[in-house]
Short mmCIF file of C-alpha atoms (C1' of nucleotides) in Angstrom, two decimals:
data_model
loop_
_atom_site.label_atom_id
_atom_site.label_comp_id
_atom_site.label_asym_id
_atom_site.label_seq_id
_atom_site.Cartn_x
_atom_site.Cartn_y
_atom_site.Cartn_z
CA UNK A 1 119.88 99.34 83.38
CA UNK A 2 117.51 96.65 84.20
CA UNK A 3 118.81 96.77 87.85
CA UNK A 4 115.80 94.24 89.14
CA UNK A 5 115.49 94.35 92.55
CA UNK A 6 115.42 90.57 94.63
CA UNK A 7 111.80 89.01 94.91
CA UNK A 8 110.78 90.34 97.84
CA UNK A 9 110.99 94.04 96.67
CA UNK A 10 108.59 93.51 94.08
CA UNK A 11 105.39 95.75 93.87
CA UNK A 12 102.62 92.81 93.92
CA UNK A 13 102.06 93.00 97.09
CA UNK A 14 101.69 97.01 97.59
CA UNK A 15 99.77 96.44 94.14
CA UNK A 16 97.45 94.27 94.98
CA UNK A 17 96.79 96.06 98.90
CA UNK A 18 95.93 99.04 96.34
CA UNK A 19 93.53 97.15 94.30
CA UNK A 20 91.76 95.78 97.04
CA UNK A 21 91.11 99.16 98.29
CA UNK A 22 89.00 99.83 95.41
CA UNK A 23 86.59 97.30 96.00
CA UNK A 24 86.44 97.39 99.43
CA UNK A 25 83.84 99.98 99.66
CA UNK A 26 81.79 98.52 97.16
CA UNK A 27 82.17 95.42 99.02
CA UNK A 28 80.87 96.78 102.47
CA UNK A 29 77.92 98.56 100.60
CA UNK A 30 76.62 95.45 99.12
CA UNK A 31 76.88 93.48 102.21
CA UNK A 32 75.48 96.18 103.99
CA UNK A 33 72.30 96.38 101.27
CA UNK A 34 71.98 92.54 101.29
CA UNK A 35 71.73 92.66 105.33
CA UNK A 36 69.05 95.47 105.60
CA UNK A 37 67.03 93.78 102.92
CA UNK A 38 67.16 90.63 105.41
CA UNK A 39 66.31 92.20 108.41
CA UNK A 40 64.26 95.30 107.32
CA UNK A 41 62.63 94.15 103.79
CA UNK A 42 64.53 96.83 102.48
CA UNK A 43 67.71 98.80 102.34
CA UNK A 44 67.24 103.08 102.75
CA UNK A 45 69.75 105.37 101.86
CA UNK A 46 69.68 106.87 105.26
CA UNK A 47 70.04 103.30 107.16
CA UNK A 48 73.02 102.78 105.54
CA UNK A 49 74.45 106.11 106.31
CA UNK A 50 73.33 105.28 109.58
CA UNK A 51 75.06 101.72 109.92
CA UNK A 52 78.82 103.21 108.15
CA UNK A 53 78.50 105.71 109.93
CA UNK A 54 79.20 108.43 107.40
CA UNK A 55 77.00 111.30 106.07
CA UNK A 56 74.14 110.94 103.54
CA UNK A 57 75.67 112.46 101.22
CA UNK A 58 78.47 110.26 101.20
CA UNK A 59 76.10 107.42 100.67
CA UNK A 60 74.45 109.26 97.43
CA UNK A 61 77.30 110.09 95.86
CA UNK A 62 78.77 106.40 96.63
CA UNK A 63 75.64 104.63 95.64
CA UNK A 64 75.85 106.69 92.46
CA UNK A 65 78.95 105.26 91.42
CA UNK A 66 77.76 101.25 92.50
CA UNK A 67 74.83 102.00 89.94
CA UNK A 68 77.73 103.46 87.07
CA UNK A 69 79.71 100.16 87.72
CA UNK A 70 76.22 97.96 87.71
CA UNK A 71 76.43 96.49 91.20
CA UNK A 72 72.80 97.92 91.85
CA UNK A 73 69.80 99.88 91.26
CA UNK A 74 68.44 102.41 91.84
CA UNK A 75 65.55 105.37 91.61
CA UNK A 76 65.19 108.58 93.46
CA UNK A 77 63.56 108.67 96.97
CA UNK A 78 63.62 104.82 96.51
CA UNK A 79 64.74 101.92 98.38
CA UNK A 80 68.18 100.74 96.70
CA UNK A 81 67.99 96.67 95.18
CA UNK A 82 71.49 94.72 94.40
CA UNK A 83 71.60 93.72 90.72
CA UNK A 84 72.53 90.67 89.96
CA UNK A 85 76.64 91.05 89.94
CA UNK A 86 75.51 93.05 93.12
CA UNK A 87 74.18 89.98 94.87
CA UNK A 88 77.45 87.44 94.14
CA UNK A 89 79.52 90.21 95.22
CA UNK A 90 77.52 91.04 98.16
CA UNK A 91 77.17 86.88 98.89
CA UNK A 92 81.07 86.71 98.58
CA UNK A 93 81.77 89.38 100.99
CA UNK A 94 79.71 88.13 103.84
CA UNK A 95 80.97 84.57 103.15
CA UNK A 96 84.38 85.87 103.54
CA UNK A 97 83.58 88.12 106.49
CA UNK A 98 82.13 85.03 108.67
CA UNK A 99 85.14 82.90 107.65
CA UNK A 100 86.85 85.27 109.38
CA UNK A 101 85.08 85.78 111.72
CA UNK A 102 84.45 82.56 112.90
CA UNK A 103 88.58 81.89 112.52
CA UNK A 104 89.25 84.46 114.83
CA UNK A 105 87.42 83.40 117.67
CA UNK A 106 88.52 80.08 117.42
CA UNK A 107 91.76 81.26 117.35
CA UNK A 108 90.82 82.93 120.95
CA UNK A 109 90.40 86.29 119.50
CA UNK A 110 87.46 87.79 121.74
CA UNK A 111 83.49 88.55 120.17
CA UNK A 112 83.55 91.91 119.86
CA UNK A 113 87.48 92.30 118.69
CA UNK A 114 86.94 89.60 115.93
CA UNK A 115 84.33 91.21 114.28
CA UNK A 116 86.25 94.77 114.35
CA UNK A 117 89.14 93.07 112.67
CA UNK A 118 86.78 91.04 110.29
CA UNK A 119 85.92 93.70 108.63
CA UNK A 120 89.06 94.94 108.46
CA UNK A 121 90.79 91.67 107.09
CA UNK A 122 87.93 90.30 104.91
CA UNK A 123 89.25 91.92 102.00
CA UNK A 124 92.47 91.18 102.43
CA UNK A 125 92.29 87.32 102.06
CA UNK A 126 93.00 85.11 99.02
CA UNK A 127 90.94 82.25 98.71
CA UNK A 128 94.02 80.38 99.44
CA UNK A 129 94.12 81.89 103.05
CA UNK A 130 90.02 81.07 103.24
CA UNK A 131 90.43 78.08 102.78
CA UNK A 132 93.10 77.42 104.97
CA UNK A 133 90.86 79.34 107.80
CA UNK A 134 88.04 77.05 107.19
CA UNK A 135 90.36 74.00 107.13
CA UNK A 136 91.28 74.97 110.29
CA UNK A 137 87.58 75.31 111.76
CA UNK A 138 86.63 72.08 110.45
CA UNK A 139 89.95 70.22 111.61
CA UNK A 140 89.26 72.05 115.01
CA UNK A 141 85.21 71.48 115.63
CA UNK A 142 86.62 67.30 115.22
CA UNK A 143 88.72 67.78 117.63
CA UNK A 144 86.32 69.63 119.83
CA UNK A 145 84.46 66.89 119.94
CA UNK A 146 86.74 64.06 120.89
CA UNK B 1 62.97 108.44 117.06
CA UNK B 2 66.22 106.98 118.51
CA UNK B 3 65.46 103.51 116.59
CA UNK B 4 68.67 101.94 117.90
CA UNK B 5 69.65 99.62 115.31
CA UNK B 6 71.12 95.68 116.76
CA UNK B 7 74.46 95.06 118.02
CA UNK B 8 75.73 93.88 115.02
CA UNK B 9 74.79 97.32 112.54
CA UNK B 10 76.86 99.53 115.33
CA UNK B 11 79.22 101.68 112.71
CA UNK B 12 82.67 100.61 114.92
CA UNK B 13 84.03 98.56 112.89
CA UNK B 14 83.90 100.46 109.78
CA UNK B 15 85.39 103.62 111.48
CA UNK B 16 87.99 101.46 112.69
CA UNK B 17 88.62 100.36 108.92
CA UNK B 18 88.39 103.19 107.38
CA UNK B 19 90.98 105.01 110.23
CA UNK B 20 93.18 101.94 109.48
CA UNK B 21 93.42 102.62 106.32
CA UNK B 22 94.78 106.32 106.53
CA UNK B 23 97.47 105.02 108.56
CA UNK B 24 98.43 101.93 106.14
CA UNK B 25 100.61 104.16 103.34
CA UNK B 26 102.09 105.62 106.29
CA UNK B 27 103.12 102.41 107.61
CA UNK B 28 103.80 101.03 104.43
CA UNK B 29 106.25 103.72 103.70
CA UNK B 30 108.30 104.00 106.63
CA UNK B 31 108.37 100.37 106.76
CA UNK B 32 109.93 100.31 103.29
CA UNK B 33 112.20 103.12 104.04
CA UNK B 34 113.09 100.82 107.10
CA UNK B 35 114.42 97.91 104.99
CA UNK B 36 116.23 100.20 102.09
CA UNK B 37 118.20 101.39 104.97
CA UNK B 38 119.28 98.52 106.02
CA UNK B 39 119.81 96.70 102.66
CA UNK B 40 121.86 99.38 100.58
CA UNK B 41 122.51 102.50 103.83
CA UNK B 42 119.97 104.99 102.27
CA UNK B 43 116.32 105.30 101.06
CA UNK B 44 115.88 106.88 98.47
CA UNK B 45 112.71 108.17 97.09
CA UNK B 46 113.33 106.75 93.22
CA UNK B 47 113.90 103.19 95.28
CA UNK B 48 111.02 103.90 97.32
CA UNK B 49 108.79 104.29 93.89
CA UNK B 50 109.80 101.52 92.39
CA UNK B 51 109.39 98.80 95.41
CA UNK B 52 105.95 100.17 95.94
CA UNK B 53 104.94 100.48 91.99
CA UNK B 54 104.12 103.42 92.15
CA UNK B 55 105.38 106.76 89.96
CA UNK B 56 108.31 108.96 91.36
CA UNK B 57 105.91 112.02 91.63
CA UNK B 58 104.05 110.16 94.17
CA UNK B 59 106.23 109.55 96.27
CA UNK B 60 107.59 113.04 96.54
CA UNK B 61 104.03 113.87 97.30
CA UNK B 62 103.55 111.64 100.06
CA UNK B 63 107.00 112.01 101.82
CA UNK B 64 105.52 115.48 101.96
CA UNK B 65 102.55 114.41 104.34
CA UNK B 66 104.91 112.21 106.21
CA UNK B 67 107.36 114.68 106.91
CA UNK B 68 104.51 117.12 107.92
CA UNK B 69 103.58 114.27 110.06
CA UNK B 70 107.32 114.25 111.44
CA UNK B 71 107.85 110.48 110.56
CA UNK B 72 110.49 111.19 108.29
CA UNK B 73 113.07 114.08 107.76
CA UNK B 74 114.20 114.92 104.06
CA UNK B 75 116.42 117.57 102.29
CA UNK B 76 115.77 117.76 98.70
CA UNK B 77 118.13 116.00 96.68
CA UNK B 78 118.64 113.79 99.97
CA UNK B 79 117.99 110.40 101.19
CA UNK B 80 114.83 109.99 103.86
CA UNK B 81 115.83 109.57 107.61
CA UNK B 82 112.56 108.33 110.14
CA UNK B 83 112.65 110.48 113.09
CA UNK B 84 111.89 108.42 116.23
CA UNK B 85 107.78 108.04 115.76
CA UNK B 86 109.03 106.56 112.65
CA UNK B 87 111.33 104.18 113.18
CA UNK B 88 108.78 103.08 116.10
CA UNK B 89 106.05 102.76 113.44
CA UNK B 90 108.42 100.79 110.97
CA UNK B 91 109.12 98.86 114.08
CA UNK B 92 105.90 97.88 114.73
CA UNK B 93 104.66 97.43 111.09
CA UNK B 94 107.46 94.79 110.45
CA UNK B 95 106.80 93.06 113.60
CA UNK B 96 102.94 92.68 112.40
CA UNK B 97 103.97 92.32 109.02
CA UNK B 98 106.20 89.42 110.06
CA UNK B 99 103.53 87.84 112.59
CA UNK B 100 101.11 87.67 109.96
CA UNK B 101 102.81 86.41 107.13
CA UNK B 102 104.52 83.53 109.84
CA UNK B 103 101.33 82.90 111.00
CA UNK B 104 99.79 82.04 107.43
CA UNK B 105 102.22 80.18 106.78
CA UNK B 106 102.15 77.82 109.60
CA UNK B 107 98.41 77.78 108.85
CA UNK B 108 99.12 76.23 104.94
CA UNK B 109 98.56 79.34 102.87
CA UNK B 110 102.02 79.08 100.15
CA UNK B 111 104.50 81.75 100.92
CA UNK B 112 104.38 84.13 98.04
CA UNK B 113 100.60 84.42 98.61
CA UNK B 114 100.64 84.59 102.57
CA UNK B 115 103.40 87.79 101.55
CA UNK B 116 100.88 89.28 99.34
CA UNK B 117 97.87 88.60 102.28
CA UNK B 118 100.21 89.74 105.05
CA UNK B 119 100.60 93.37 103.41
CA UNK B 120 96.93 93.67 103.02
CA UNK B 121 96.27 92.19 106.91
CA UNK B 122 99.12 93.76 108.70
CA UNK B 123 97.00 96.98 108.99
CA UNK B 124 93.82 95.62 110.21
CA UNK B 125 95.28 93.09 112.95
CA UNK B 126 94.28 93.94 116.64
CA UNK B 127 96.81 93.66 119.49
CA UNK B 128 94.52 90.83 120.58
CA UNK B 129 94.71 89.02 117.16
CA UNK B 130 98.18 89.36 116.91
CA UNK B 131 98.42 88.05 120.34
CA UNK B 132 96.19 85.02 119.15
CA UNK B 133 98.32 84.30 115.93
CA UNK B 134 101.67 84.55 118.63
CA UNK B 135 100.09 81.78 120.78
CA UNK B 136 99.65 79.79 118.00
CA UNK B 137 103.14 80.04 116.27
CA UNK B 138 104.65 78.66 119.75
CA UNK B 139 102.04 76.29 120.30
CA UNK B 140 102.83 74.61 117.11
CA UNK B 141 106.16 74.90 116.81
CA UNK B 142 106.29 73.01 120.16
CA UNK B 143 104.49 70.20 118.65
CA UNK B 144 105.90 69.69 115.48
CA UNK B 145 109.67 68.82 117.70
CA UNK B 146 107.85 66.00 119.63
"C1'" DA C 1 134.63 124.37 83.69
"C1'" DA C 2 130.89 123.31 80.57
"C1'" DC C 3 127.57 120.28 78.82
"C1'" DA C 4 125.04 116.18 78.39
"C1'" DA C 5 122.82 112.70 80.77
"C1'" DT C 6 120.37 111.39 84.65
"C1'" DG C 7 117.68 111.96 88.68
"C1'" DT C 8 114.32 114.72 91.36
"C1'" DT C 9 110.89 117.92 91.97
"C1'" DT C 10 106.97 120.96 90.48
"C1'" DA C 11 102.83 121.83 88.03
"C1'" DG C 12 98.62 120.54 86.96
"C1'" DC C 13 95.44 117.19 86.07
"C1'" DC C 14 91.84 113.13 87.75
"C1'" DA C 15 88.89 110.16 90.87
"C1'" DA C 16 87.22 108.75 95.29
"C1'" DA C 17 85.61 109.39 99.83
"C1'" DG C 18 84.53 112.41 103.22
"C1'" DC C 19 82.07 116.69 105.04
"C1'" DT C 20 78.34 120.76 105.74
"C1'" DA C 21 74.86 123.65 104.15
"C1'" DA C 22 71.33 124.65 100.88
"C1'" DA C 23 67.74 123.20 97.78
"C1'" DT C 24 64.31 120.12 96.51
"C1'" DA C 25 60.95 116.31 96.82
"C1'" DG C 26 57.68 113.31 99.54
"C1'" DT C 27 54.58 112.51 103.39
"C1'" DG C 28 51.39 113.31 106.63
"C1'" DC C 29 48.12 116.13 108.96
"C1'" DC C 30 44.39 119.24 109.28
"C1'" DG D 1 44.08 119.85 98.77
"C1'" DG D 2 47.50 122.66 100.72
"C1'" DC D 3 51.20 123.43 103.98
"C1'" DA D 4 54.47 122.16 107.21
"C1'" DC D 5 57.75 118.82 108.39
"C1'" DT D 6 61.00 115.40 107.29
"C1'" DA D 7 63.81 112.98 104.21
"C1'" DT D 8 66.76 113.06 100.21
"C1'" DT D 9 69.56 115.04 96.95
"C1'" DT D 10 72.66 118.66 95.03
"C1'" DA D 11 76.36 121.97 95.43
"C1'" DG D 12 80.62 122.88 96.58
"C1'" DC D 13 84.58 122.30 99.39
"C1'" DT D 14 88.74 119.29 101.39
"C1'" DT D 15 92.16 115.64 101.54
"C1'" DT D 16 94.58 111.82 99.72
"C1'" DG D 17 96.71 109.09 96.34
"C1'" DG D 18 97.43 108.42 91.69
"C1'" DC D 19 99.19 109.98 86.97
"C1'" DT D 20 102.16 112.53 82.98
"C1'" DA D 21 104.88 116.06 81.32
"C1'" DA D 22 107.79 119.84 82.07
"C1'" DA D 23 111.23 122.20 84.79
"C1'" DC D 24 115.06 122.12 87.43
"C1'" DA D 25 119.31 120.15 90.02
"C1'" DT D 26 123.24 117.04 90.30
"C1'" DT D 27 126.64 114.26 88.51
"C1'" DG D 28 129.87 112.62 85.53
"C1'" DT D 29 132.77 113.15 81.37
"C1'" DT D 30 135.88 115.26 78.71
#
DNA sequence: AACAATGTTTAGCCAAAGCTAAATAGTGCC
DNA sequence: GGCACTATTTAGCTTTGGCTAAACATTGTT
């Protein structure tokens, strides 16, 4: 009773839409610590509460489990600091995010709407789909200016 | 002490992500129920578990919330029906769904993994963006007949 | 019609992300 | 240096999505 379904039922994609998921919050907290530390010197609990949007508590308990899986450190009352696996990741994410970004408005998509869906998207793309966005930008800036 | 962060820290766009992302199993599972329908008459739950890789007890769980939330109607034992809001969120999903995945496509990402991308960007694609990605599917499809 | 096989649901568990309210720790002021 | 104020953490609750194993229906066979 192997009854296999055709291709396009197969679970991949819902798989993989799942996995994502699970990084995605790690994601946003890294890129959010890496920005703060930019602009600010430093990244606060309470800033990034602030910035999400979402209670402090919600940003204890979640930075808890980003020290547990290594991504960064850490002490009480303190400022938080990206590890090292906490800095790629964190360089990745805004990488993808201005790809993006940048794809949708040259695609037309307005400011404020592209970076909305950015965020949204930027964890959804394969490298194969990044690089196709920033062939795109690159093919298009040449033919901007012609 | 209002300290009003910059533009770009405004918490939008992560509300907007994280409401996406209650509404993506919905979506995901009416659009599924959506193409069973079509392809074999019924949806049924076992059918539903399996295209979404996902166990049987989970899917009895969720088509809980969903009937609660009147998308679909459901006698035990029984097939799943989508009231109206649900066939008009299937509706929508697979027109997104179909957008997207069309619109990689034309932009070079290989089918199987603009599929896999689509699922995870469906959710997260404003009317504006999908607008964009429209423009640009007839715009190129009118050049490639010259 | 009864029973075995199969399919579906229930029960009960876990982890993650969210919240509010209460407790605790730092900081700053006098 | 102590006390009040503010910031941070802890406690404890909720919802959602996931799982396995056990209970319960349905179906099909004889």
């Amino acid at each position: 009773m192997t009854h296999r379904s055709p291709a396009r039922g197969r679970p991949a994609a819902f798989r993989r839409t799942r996995a994502d998921h699970q990084t995605e919050i790690a994601e946003d907290y890294v890129e959010l610590i890496a920005e703060l530390m930019e602009e600010r010197g430093e990244a606060r609990g309470t800033d990034i509460a602030q910035r999400l949007g979402v209670s402090n508590a919600t940003v204890v308990k979640t930075l808890k489990r980003l020290q547990d899986e290594q991504l960064i450190r850490q002490e009480p009352y303190r400022a938080v600091f990206l590890t090292d696996a906490g800095q790629k990741l964190a360089a990745d994410g805004r990488r993808k995010h201005a790809i993006v970004e940048a794809f949708l408005m040259a695609l037309g998509v307005k400011p404020d709407v592209a970076r909305i869906d950015a965020e949204g998207i930027e964890h959804h793309v394969s490298a194969d789909t990044l690089d196709a966005m920033e062939r795109y930008l690159r093919h298009q800036s040449t033919n901007k200016s012609d």
